[in-house]
Short mmCIF file of C-alpha atoms and ligand atoms in Angstrom, two decimals:
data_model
loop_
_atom_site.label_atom_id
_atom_site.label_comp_id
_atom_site.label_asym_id
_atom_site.label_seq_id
_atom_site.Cartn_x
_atom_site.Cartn_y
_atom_site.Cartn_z
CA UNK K 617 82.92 121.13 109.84
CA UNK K 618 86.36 121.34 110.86
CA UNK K 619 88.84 123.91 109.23
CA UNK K 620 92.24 122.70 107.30
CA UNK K 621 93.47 126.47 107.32
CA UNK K 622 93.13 126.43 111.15
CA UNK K 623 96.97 126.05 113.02
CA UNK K 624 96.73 122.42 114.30
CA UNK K 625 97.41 120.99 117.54
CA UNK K 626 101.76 120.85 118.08
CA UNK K 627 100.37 117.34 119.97
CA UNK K 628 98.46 114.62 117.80
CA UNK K 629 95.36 114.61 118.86
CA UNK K 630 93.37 111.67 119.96
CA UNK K 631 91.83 109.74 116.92
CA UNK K 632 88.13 108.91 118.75
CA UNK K 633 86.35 110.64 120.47
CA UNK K 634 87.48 114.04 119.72
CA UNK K 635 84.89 117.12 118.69
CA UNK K 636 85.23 118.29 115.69
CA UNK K 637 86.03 122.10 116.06
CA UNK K 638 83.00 124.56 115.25
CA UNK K 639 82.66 125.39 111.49
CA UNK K 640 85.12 128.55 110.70
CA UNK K 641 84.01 131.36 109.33
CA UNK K 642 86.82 132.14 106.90
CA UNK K 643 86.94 132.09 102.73
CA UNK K 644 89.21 129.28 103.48
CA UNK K 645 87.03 127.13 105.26
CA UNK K 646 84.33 127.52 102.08
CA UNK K 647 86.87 126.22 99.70
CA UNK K 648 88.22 123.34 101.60
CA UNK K 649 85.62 122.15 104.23
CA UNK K 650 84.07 119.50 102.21
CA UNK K 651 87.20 117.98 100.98
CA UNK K 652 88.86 118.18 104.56
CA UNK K 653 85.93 116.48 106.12
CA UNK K 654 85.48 113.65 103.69
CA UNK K 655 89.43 113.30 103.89
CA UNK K 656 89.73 113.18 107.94
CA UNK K 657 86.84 110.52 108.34
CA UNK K 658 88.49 108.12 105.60
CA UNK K 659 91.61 109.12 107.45
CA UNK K 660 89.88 107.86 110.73
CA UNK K 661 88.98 104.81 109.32
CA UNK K 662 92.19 104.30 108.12
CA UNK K 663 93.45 104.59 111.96
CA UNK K 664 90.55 102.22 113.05
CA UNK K 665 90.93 99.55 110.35
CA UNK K 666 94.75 99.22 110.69
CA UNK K 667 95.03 99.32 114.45
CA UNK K 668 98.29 102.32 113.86
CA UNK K 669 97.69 106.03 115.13
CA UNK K 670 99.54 107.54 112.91
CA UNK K 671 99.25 106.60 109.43
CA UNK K 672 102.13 106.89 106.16
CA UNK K 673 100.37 109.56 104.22
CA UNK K 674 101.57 110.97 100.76
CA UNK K 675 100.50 114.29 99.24
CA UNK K 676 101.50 114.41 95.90
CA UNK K 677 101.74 118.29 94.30
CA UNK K 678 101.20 118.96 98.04
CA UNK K 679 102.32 122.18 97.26
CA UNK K 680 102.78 124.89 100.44
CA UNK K 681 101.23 122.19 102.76
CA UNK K 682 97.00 124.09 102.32
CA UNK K 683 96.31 119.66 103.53
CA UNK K 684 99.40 118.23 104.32
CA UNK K 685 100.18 120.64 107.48
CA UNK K 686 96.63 119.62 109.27
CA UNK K 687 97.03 116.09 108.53
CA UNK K 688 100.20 116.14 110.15
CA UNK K 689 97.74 118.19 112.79
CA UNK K 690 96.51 114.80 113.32
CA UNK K 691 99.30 112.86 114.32
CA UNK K 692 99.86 111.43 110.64
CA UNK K 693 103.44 111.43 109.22
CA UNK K 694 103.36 113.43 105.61
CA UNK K 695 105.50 113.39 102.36
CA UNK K 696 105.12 115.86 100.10
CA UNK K 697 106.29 115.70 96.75
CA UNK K 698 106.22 118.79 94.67
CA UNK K 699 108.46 120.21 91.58
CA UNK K 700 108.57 123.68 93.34
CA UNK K 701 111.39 124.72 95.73
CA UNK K 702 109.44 128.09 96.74
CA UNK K 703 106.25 125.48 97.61
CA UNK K 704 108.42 123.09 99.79
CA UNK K 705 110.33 125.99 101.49
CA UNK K 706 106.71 127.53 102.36
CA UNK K 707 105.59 123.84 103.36
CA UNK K 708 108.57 124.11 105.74
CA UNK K 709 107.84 127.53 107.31
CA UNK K 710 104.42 126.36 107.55
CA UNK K 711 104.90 123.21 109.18
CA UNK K 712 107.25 124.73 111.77
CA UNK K 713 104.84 127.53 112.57
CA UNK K 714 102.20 124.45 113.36
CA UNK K 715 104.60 122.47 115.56
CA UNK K 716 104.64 119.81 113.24
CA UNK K 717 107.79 120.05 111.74
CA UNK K 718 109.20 116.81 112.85
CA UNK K 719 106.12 115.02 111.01
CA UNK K 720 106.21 116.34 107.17
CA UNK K 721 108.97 116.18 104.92
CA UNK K 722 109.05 117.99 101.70
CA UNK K 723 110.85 116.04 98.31
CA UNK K 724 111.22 117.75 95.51
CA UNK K 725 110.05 115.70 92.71
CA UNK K 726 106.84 115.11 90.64
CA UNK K 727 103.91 112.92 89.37
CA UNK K 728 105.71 111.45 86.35
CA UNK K 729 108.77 110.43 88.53
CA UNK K 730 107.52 109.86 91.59
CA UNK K 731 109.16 106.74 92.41
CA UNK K 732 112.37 108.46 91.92
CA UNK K 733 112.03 110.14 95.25
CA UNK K 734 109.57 108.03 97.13
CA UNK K 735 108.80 103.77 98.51
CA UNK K 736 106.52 101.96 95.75
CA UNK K 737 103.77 99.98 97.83
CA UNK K 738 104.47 102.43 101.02
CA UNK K 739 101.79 104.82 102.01
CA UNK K 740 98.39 104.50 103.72
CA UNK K 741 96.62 107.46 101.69
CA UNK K 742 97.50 108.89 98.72
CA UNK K 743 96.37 112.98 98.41
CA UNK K 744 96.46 114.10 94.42
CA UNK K 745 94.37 117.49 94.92
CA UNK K 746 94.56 120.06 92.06
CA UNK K 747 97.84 118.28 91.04
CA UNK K 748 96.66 116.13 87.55
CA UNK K 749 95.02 119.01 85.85
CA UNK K 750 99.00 120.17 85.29
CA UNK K 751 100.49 116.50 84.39
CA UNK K 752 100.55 115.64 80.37
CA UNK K 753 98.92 112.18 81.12
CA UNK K 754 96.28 112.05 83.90
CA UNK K 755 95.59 108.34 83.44
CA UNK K 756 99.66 107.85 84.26
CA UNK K 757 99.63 110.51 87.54
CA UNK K 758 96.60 108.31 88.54
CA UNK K 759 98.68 104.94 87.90
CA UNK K 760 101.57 106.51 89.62
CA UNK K 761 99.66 107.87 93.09
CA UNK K 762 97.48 104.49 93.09
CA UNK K 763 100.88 102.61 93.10
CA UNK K 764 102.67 104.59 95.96
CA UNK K 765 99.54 103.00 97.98
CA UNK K 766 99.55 100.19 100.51
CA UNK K 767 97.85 97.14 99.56
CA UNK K 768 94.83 98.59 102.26
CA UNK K 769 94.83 102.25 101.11
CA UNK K 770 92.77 105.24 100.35
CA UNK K 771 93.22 107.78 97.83
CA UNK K 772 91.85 111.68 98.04
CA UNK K 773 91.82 113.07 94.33
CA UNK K 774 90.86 117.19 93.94
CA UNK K 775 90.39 118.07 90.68
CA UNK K 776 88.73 121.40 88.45
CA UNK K 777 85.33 120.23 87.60
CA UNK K 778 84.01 121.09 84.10
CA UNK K 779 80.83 122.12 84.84
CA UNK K 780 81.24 124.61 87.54
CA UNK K 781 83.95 126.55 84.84
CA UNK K 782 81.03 126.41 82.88
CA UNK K 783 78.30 128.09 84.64
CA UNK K 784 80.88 130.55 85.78
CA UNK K 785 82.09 131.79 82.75
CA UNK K 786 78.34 132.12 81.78
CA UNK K 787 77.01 134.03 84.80
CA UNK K 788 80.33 136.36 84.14
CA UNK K 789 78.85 136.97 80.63
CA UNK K 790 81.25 135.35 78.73
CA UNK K 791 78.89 132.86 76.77
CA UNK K 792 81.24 132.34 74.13
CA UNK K 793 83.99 131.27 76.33
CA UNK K 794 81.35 129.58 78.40
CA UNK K 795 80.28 126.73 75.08
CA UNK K 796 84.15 127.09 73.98
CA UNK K 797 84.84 124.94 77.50
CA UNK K 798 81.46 123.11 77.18
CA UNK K 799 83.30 122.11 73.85
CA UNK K 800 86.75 121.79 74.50
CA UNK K 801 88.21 118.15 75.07
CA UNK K 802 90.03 119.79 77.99
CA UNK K 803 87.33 121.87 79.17
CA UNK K 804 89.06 124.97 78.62
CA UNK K 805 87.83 127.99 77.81
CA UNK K 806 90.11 129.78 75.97
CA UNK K 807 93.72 130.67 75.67
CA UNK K 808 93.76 132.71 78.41
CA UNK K 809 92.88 129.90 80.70
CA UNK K 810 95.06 129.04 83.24
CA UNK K 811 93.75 125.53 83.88
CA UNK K 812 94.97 123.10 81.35
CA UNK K 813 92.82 120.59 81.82
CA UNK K 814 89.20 120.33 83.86
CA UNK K 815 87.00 116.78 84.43
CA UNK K 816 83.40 115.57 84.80
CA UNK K 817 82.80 113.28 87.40
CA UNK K 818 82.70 110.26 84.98
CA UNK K 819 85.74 111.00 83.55
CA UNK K 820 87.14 111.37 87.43
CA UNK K 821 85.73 108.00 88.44
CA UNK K 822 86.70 106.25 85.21
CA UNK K 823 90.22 107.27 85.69
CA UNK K 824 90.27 106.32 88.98
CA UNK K 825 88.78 102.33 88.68
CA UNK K 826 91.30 102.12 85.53
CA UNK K 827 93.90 102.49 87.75
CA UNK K 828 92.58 99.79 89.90
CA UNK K 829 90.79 101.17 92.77
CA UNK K 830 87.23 101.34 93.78
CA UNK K 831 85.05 104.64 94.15
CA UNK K 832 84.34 105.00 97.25
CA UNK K 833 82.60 108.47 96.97
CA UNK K 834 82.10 111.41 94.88
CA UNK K 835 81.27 115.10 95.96
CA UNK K 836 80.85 118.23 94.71
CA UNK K 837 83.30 121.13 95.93
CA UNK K 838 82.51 124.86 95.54
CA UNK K 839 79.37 124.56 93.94
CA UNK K 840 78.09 127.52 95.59
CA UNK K 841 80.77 129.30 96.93
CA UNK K 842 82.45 130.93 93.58
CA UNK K 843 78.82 132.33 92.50
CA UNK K 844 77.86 133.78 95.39
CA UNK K 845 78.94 137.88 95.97
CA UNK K 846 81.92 137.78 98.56
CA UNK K 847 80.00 141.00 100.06
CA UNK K 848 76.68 138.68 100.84
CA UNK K 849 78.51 135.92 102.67
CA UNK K 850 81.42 138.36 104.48
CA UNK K 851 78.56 140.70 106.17
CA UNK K 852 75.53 138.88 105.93
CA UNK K 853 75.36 137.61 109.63
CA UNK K 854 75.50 133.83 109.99
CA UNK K 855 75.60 133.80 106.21
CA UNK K 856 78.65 131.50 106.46
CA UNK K 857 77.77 129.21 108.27
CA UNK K 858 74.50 128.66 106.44
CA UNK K 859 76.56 128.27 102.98
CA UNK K 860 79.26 125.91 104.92
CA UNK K 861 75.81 123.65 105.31
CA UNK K 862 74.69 124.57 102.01
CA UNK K 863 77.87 123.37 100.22
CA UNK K 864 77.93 120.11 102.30
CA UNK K 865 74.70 119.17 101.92
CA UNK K 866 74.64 119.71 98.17
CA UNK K 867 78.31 117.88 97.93
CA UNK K 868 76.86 114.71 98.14
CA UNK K 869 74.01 114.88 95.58
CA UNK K 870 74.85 113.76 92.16
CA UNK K 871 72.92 116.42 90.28
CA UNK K 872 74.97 119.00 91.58
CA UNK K 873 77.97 117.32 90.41
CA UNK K 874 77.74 118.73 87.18
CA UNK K 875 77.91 122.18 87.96
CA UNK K 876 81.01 122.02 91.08
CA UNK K 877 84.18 124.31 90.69
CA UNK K 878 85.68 120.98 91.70
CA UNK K 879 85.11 117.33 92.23
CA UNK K 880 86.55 114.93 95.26
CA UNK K 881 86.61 111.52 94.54
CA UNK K 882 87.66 108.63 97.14
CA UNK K 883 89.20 106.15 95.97
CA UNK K 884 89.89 102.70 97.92
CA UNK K 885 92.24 100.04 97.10
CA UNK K 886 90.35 96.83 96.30
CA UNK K 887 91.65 95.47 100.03
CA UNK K 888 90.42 97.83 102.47
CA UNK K 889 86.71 96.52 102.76
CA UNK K 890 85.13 100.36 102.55
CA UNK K 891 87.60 101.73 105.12
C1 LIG R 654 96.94 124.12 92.58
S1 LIG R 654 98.39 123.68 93.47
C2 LIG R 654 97.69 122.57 94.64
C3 LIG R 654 98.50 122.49 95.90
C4 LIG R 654 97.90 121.57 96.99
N1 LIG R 654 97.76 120.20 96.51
C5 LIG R 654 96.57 122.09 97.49
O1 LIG R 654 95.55 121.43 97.31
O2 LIG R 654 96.56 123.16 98.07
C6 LIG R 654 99.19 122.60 92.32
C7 LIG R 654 100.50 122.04 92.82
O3 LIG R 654 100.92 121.00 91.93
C8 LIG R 654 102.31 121.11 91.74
N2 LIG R 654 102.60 120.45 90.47
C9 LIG R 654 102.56 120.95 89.21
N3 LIG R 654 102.90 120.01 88.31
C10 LIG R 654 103.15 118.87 89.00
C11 LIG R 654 103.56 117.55 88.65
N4 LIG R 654 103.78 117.22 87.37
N5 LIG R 654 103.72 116.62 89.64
C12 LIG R 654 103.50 116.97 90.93
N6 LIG R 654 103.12 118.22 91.32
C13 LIG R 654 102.96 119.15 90.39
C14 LIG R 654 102.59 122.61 91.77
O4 LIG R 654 103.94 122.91 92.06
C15 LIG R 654 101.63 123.06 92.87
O5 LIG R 654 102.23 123.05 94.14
#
């Protein structure tokens, strides 16, 4: 599995072909690999199915740049769009430490008024990670990123998974908090919770076919990785590595779904023939 958090290439590199760097060992890694890898191979096919190296891509809440600075790694021109000057001035810094600079550009703007800052109709892949948990109406950020797509287009959503808050707050001991976001319609548990909002998978999916597109996959992020002691996997040798393959494998299985500190879904504009 390739690593997001690792500096990319200043030069795009080539889009076949190319071996995917050894799995990292960092915290990092564990909390982005899946995501990253499932987002560069839909990337890829992007590339293949359009005939362009370097693709339009948006990152909406893109924040400090944690995707948008190693898909810009990959030769792919990024927009981010976030409300936060300190995020886009640490997108900057971060992109000019990378040597990709010259491919992202930061906006500041958000969900709700996206089209305010940025072309209707104009991008080959949406990003929306950890971004609609925040926005008063998910169903309208979801409208809003689906419509800043191309007609051939892919969309990468991140979003807090209810489950996986769950079976955290229980194995913390906090049962009560632990059935208050088993029972809350936002899935949080309790005042004190800094998430405003979390999702199932169905409630993911649904969102994402009401605004038009089809799923074209669903996996499981962190459902390991939060519950394990830090201790065990930072000493433990090759105890990375194994959970890396761990949380991959057990990404792509429905069951474990239900109990992810997040959940990917990809999402494919009704054109692009499961590219
Ligand atoms: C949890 S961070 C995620 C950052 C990045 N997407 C990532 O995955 O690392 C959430 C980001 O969403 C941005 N945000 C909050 N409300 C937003 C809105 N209504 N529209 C767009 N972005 C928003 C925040 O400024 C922040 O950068």
């Amino acid at each position: 599995m390739s690593d997001p958090m690792r500096p990319p290439a200043s030069q795009p590199r080539p889009h076949t072909a190319a071996p995917r760097p050894e799995p990292s060992r960092s915290r990092a890694a564990l909390r982005t690999a899946v995501v990253w890898d499932v987002l560069q191979d839909a990337l890829d096919r992007r590339v293949k199915a359009t005939g362009r190296q370097t693709l339009d891509v948006l990152d909406t809440g893109g924040g400090s740049g944690n995707f948008a600075v190693p898909v810009a790694g990959l030769g792919h021109r990024v927009t981010v769009v976030d409300p936060s000057p300190n995020a886009l001035f640490a997108l900057e810094r971060r992109a000019a430490e990378a040597g990709v600079a010259d491919r992202v550009r930061g906006v500041q703007g958000d969900a709700r008024g996206l089209f305010d800052v940025v072309e209707r109709g104009g991008y080959d892949a949406v990003l929306c990670h950890g971004v609609l948990e925040y926005v008063d109406d998910p169903a309208e950020g979801v409208r809003n990123v689906v419509a800043a797509l191309r007609a051939d287009g892919v969309l990468s959503r991140l979003a807090a998974g209810l489950g996986g808050a769950v079976l955290a707050r229980a194995l913390a001991g906090h049962f009560t908090e632990a059935r208050q976001a088993l029972d809350d319609p936002d899935g949080r548990w309790g005042t004190g919770d800094p998430v405003p909002r979390r999702f199932t998978a169905e409630q993911l999916t649904g969102l994402v076919e009401a605004a038009g597109l089809r799923v074209g996959a669903v996996h499981g992020v962190r459902v390991f990785a939060d519950l394990v002691p830090g201790g065990l996997v930072d000493t433990e040798p090759g105890a990375m590595d194994a959970l890396l393959k761990l949380e991959a494998a057990a990404a792509e299985l429905a069951a474990f779904h239900s109990v992810a500190t997040q959940l990917h879904v990809l999402g494919e504009t009704p054109g692009t023939d499961g590219v």
